[in-house]
Each structure stands twice: as structure tokens, then as C-alpha cells.
PDB file of C-alpha atoms in Angstrom:
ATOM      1  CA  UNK H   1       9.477   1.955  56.085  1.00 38.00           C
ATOM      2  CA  UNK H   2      12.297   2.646  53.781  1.00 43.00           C
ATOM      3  CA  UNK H   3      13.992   5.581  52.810  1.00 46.00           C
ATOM      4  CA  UNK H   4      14.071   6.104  49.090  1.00 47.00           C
ATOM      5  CA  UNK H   5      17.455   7.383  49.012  1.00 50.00           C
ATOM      6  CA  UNK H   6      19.230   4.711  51.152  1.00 51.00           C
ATOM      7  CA  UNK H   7      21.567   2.410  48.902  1.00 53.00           C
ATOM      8  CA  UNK H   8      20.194  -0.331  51.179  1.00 54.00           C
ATOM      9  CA  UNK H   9      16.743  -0.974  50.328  1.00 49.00           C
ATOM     10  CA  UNK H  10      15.149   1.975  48.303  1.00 50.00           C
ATOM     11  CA  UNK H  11      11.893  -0.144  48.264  1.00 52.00           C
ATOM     12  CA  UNK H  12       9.041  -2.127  50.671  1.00 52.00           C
ATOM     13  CA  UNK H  13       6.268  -3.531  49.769  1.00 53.00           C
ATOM     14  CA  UNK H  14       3.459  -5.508  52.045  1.00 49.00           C
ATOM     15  CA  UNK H  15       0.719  -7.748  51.589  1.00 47.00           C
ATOM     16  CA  UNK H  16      -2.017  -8.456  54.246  1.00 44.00           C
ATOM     17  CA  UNK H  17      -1.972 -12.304  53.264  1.00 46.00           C
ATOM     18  CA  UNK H  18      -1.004 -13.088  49.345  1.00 47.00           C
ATOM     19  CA  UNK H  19       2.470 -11.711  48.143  1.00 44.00           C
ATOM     20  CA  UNK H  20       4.135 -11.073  44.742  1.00 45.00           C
ATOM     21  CA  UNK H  21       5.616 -13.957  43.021  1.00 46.00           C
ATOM     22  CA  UNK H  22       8.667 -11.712  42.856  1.00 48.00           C
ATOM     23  CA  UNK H  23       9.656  -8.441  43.574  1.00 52.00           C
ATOM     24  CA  UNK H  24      13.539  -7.381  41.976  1.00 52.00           C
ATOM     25  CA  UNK H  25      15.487  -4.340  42.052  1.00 51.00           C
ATOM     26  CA  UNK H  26      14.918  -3.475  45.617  1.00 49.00           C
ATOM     27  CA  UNK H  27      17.859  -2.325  46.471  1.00 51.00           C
ATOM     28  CA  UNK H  28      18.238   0.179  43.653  1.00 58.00           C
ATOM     29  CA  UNK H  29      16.141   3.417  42.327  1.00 62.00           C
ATOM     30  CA  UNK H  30      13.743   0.969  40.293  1.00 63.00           C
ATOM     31  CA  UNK H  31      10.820  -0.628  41.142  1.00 64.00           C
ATOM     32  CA  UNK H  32       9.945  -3.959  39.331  1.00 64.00           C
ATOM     33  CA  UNK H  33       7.418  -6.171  40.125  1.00 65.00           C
ATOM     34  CA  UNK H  34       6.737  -9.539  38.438  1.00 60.00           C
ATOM     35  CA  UNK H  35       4.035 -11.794  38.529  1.00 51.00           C
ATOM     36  CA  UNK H  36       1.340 -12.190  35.655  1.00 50.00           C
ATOM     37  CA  UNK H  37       2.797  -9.202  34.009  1.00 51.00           C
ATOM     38  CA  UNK H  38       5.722  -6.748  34.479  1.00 73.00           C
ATOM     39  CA  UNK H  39       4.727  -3.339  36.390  1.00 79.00           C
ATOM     40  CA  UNK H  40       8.296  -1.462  36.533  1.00 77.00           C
ATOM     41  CA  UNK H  41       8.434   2.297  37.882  1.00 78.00           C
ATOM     42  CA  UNK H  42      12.086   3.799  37.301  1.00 76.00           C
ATOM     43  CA  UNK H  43      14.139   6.282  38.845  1.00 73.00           C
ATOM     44  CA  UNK H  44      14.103   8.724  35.441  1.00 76.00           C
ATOM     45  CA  UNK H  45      10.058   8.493  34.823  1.00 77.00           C
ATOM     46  CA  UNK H  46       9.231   5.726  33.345  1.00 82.00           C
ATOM     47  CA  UNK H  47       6.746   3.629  33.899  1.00 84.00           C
ATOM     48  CA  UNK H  48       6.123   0.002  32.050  1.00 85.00           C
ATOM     49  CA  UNK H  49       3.465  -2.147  32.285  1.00 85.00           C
ATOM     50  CA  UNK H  50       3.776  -5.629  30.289  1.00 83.00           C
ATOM     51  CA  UNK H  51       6.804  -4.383  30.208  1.00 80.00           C
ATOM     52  CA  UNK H  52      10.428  -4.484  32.570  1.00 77.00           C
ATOM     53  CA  UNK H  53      12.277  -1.813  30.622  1.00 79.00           C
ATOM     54  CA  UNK H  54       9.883   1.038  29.440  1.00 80.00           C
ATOM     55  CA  UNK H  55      12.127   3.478  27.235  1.00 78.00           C
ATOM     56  CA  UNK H  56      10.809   6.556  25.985  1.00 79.00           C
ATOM     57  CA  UNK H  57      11.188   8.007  22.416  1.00 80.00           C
ATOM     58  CA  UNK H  58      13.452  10.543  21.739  1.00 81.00           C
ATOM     59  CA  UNK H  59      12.467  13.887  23.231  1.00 83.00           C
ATOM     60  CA  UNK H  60      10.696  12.446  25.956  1.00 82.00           C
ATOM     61  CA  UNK H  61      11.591  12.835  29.569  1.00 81.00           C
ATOM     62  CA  UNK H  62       8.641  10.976  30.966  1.00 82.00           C
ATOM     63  CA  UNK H  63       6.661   7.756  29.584  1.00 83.00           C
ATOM     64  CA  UNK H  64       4.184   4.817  30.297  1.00 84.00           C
ATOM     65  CA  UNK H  65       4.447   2.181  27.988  1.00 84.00           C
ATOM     66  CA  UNK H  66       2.074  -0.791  28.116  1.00 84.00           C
ATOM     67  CA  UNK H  67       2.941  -3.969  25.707  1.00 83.00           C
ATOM     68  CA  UNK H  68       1.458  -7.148  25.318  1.00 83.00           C
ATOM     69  CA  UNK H  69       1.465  -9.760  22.160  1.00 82.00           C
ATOM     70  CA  UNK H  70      -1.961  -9.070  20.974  1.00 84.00           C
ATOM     71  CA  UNK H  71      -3.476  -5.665  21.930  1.00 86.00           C
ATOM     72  CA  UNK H  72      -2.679  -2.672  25.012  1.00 88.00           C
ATOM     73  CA  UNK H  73      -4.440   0.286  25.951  1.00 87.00           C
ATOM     74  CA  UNK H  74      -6.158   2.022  28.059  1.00 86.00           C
ATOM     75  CA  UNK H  75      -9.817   3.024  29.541  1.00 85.00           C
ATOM     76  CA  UNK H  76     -10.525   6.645  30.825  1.00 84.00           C
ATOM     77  CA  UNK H  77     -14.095   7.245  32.590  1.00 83.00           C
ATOM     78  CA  UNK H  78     -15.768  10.225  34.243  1.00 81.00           C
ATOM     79  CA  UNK H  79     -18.459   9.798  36.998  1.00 76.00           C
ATOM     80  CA  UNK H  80     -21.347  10.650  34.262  1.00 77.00           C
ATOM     81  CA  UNK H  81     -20.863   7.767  32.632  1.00 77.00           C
ATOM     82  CA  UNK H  82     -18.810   8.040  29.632  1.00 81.00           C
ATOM     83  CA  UNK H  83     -15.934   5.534  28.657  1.00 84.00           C
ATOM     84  CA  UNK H  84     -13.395   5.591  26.169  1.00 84.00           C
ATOM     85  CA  UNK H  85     -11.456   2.884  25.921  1.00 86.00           C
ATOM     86  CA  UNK H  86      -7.867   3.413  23.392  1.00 88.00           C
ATOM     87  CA  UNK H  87      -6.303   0.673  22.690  1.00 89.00           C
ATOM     88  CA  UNK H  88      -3.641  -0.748  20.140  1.00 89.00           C
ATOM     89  CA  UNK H  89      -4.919  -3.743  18.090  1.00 88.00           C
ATOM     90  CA  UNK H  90      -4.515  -5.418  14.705  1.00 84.00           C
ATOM     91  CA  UNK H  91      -2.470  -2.728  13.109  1.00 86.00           C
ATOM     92  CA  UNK H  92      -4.350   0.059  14.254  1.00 90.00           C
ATOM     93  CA  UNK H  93      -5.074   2.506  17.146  1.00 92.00           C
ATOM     94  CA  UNK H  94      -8.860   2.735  17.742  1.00 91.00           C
ATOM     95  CA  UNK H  95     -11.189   4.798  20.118  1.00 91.00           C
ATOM     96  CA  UNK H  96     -13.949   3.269  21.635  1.00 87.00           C
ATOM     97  CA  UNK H  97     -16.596   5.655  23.254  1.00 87.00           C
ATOM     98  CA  UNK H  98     -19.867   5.056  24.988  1.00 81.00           C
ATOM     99  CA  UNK H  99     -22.191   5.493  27.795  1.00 78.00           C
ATOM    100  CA  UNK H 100     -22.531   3.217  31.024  1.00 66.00           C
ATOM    101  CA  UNK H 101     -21.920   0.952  28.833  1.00 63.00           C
ATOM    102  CA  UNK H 102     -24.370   1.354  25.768  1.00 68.00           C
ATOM    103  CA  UNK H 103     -23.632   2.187  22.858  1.00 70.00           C
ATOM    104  CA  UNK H 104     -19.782   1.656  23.005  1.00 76.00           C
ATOM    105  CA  UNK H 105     -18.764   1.853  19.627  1.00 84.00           C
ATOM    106  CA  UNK H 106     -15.376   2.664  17.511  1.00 85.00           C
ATOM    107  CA  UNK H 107     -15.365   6.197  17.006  1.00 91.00           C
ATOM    108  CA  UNK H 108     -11.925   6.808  15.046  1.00 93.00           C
ATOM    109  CA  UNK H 109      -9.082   4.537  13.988  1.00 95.00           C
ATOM    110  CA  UNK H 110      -5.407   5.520  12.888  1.00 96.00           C
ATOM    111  CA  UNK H 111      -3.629   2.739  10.672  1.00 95.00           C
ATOM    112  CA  UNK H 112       0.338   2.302  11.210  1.00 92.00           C
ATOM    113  CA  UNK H 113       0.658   4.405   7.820  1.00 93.00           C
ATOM    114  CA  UNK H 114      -0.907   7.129   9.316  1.00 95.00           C
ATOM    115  CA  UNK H 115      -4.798   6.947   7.439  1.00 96.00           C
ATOM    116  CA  UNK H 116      -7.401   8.326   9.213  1.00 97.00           C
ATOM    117  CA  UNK H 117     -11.142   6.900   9.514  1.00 96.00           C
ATOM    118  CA  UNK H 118     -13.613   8.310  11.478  1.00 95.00           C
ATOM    119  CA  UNK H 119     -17.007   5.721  11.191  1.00 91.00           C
ATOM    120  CA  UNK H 120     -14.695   2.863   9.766  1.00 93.00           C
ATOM    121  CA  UNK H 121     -11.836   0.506  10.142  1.00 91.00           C
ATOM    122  CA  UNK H 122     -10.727   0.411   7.263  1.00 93.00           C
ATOM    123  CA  UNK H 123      -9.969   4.044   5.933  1.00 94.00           C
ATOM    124  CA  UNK H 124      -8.453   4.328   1.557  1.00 94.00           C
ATOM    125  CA  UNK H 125      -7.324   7.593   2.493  1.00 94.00           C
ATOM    126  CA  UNK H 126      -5.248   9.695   4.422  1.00 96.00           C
ATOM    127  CA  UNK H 127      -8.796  10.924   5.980  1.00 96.00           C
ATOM    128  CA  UNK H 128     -11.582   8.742   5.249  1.00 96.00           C
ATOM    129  CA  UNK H 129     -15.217   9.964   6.945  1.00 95.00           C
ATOM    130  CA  UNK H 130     -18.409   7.318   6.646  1.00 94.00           C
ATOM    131  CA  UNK H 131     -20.705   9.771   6.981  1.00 92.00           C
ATOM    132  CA  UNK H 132     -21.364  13.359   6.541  1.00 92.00           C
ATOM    133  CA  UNK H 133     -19.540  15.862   8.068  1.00 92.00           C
ATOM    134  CA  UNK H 134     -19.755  19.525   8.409  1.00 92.00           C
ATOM    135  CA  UNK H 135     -16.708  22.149   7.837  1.00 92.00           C
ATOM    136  CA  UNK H 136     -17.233  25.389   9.680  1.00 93.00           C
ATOM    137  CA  UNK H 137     -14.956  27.874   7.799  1.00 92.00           C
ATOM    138  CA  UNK H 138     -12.743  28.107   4.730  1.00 91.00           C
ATOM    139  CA  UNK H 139     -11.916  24.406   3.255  1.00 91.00           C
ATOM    140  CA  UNK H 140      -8.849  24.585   0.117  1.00 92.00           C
ATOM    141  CA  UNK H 141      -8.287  21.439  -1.664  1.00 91.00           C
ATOM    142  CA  UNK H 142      -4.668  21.716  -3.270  1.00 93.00           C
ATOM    143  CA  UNK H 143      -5.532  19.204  -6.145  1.00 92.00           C
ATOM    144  CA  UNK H 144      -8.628  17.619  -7.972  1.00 90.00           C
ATOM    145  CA  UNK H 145     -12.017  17.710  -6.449  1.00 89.00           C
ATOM    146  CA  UNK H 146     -13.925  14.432  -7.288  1.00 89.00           C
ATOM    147  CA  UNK H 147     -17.774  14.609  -6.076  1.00 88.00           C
ATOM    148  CA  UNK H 148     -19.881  11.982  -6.109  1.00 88.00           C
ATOM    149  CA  UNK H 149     -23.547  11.988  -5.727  1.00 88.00           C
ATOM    150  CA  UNK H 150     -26.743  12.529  -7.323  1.00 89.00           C
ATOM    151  CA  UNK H 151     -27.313  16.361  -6.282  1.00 88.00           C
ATOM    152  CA  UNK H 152     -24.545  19.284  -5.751  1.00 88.00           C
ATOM    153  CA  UNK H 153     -25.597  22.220  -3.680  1.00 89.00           C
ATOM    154  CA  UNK H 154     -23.212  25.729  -3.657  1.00 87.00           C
ATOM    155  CA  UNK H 155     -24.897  28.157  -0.904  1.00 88.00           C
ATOM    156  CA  UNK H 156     -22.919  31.247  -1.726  1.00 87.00           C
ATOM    157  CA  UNK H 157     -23.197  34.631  -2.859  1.00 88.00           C
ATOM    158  CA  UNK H 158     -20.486  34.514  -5.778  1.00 88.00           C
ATOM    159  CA  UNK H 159     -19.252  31.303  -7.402  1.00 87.00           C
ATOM    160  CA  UNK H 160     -15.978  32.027  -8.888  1.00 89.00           C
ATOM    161  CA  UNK H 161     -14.367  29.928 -11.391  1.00 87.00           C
ATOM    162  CA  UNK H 162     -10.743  30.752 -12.378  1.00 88.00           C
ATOM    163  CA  UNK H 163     -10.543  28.543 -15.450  1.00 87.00           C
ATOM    164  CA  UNK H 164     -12.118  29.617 -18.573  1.00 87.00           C
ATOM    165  CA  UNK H 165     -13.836  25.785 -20.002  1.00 87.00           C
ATOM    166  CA  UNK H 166     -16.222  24.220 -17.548  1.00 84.00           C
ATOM    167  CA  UNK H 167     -17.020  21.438 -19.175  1.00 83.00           C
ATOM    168  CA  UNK H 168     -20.864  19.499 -18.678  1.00 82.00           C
ATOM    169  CA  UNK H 169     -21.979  15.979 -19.254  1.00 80.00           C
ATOM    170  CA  UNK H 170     -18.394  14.859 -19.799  1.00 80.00           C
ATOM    171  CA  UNK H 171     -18.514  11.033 -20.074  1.00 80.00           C
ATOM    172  CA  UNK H 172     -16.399   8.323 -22.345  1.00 83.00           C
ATOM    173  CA  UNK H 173     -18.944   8.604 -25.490  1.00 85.00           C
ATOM    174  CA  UNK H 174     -20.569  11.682 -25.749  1.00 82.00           C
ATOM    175  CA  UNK H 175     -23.198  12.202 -28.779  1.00 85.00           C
ATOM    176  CA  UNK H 176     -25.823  15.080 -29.463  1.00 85.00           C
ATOM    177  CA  UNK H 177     -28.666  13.208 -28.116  1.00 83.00           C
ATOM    178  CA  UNK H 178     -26.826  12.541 -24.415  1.00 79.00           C
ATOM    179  CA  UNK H 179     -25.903  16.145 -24.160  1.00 81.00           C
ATOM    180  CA  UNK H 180     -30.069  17.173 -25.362  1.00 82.00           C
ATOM    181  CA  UNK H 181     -31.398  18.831 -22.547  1.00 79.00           C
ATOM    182  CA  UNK H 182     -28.176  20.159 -21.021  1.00 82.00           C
ATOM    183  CA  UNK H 183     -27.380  23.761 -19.802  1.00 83.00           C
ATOM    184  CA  UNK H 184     -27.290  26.180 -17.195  1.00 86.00           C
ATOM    185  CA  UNK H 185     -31.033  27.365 -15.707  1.00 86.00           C
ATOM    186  CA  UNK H 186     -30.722  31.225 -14.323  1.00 86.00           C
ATOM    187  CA  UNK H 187     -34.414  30.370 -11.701  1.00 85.00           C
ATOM    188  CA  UNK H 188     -36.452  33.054 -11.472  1.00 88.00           C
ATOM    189  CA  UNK H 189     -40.033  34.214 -12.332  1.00 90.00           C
ATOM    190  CA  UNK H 190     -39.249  32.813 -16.111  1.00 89.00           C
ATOM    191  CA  UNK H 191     -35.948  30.264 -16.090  1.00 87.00           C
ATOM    192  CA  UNK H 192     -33.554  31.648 -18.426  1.00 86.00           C
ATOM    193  CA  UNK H 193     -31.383  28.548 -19.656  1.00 84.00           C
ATOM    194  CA  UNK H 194     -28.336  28.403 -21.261  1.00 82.00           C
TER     195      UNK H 194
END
């Protein structure tokens, strides 16, 4: 037993019968021990694994950092059974989830540019969603609105549109007979069409 402030040896470690293939910086404040991979503790915080020198971004006081060539991450589990494994791989930061180990799946990915994509890998935009989702409260779109699909549904009490053209069955040749049949229907005991 060592005392952690002695200038002597601020470190022991044992082994019942295998040992480290090396174990350096014992007599300082750090702890660094080397054998398949780097696992270094240091005085300020920091903690590295894959790593000897774990440095923390600016602003940080305290910081793991795990590095390897290909991919690093981590796996968090609760006793009911759920996993989620984060990891860094192939440019991007993914989230794995599952359940005793079915149905572990990617849940969300982050790119290096900062894209989003929740139910793919490969997210065009700065949010990309494979799937539906479901916005509980007020949603404001500072630029164009592009929707595509075969059927539009508005559940409100007042549609309000601030400009004065709305413009229907726009498309890159329009002729009388396309636009036949086009209008707005008021339902109600008789549809009154515009």
C-alpha cells in the first residue's frame, strides 16, 4: 500500500498470477498502464483509453477519451435489458439500441458535418427522418415548404394564408384541359366548389 501523495511511488498494482506487460509513471500523479491498449488515469481528470495522453477540449476540466484506428465507443445497459451501444465509426457517430439482445438496431446517426438521421445512415439534410414523425406543438419553417405525397391533411380551425396568389396545379406545361376539374370543394350537405 502506497500513499498517493508520496513522491516515491504514488502507485501499486497486484496480480494474483498474470501481470501487466508494463506499468510506467509510477512514481508520479499518473497512472499508465500498457499492454494491448493504453488505459492512462491522470492527476487533473483525465482518463484515456487507447490512448496514453487523453486531453480534453477547451472548457473541459474532466474527460475520457477512447481512440482506436477503426471505431471507439461505448455500451451502457440497465438490469431490464436494454443496451445502447455509441460508438464512433466510418465518419459518423451512431446509436445502437435494443433489448437482451434483439432487435439491436441503429437508432440515430450524426455525420462529421453535423446532419442528422434518425432511421438512416445516410441523412441529405441537416435533419433527415425515414419515417413519420409526430410534432407536438407549434412547428415554423423559416423558408420554403416542399411536400411530397399523394394526400395533404390541415386539422385546424383557421387556415391562414398571408400571401394573396395561391397558385393550383402548377406544373412545367400547363393547358386548359390539365387544369379541367380543378378548384376548391367547401364539403357539406351540397359541395360548393370553386
Amino acid at each position: 500500500t502506497y500513499d498517493v501523495g508520496s513522491t516515491d511511488k504514488r502507485w501499486g498494482v497486484f496480480g494474483k498470477t498474470g501481470s501487466f506487460d508494463s506499468l510506467v509513471n509510477s512514481g508520479s500523479a499518473d497512472l499508465i498502464i500498457s499492454s494491448s491498449a493504453d488505459i492512462a488515469m491522470h492527476s487533473v481528470g483525465n482518463v484515456g483509453i487507447g490512448t496514453s495522453s487523453p486531453s480534453s477540449p477547451a472548457g473541459v476540466s474532466k474527460f475520457l477519451q477512447i481512440s482506436d484506428a477503426s471505431s471507439a465507443g461505448i455500451s451502457i445497459n440497465d438490469t431490464a435489458g436494454t443496451s445502447w451501444d455509441i460508438y464512433s465509426a466510418d465518419g459518423r457517430l451512431n446509436f445502437y439500441a435494443g433489448n437482451g439482445g434483439a432487435g439491436v438496431a441503429n437508432r440515430m446517426v450524426i455525420l462529421q458535418d453535423g446532419q442528422v438521421g434518425i432511421g438512416t445512415l445516410s441523412p441529405s439534410q441537416m435533419l433527415h427522418v425515414a419515417g413519420a414523425a409526430e410534432i407536438d406543438g407549434n412547428l415554423t419553417v423559416d423558408g420554403d415548404l416542399t411536400v411530397n405525397g399523394t394526400t395533404t391533411t390541415v386539422n385546424s380551425t383557421t387556415m391562414t394564408v398571408d400571401d394573396k396568389n395561391i397558385e393550383l396545379g402548377s406544373t412545367t406545361s400547363p393547358s386548359d384541359s390539365g387544369a379541367d376539374g380543378g378548384g376548391i370543394t367547401l364539403k357539406g350537405s351540397s359541395d360548393k366548389t370553386i
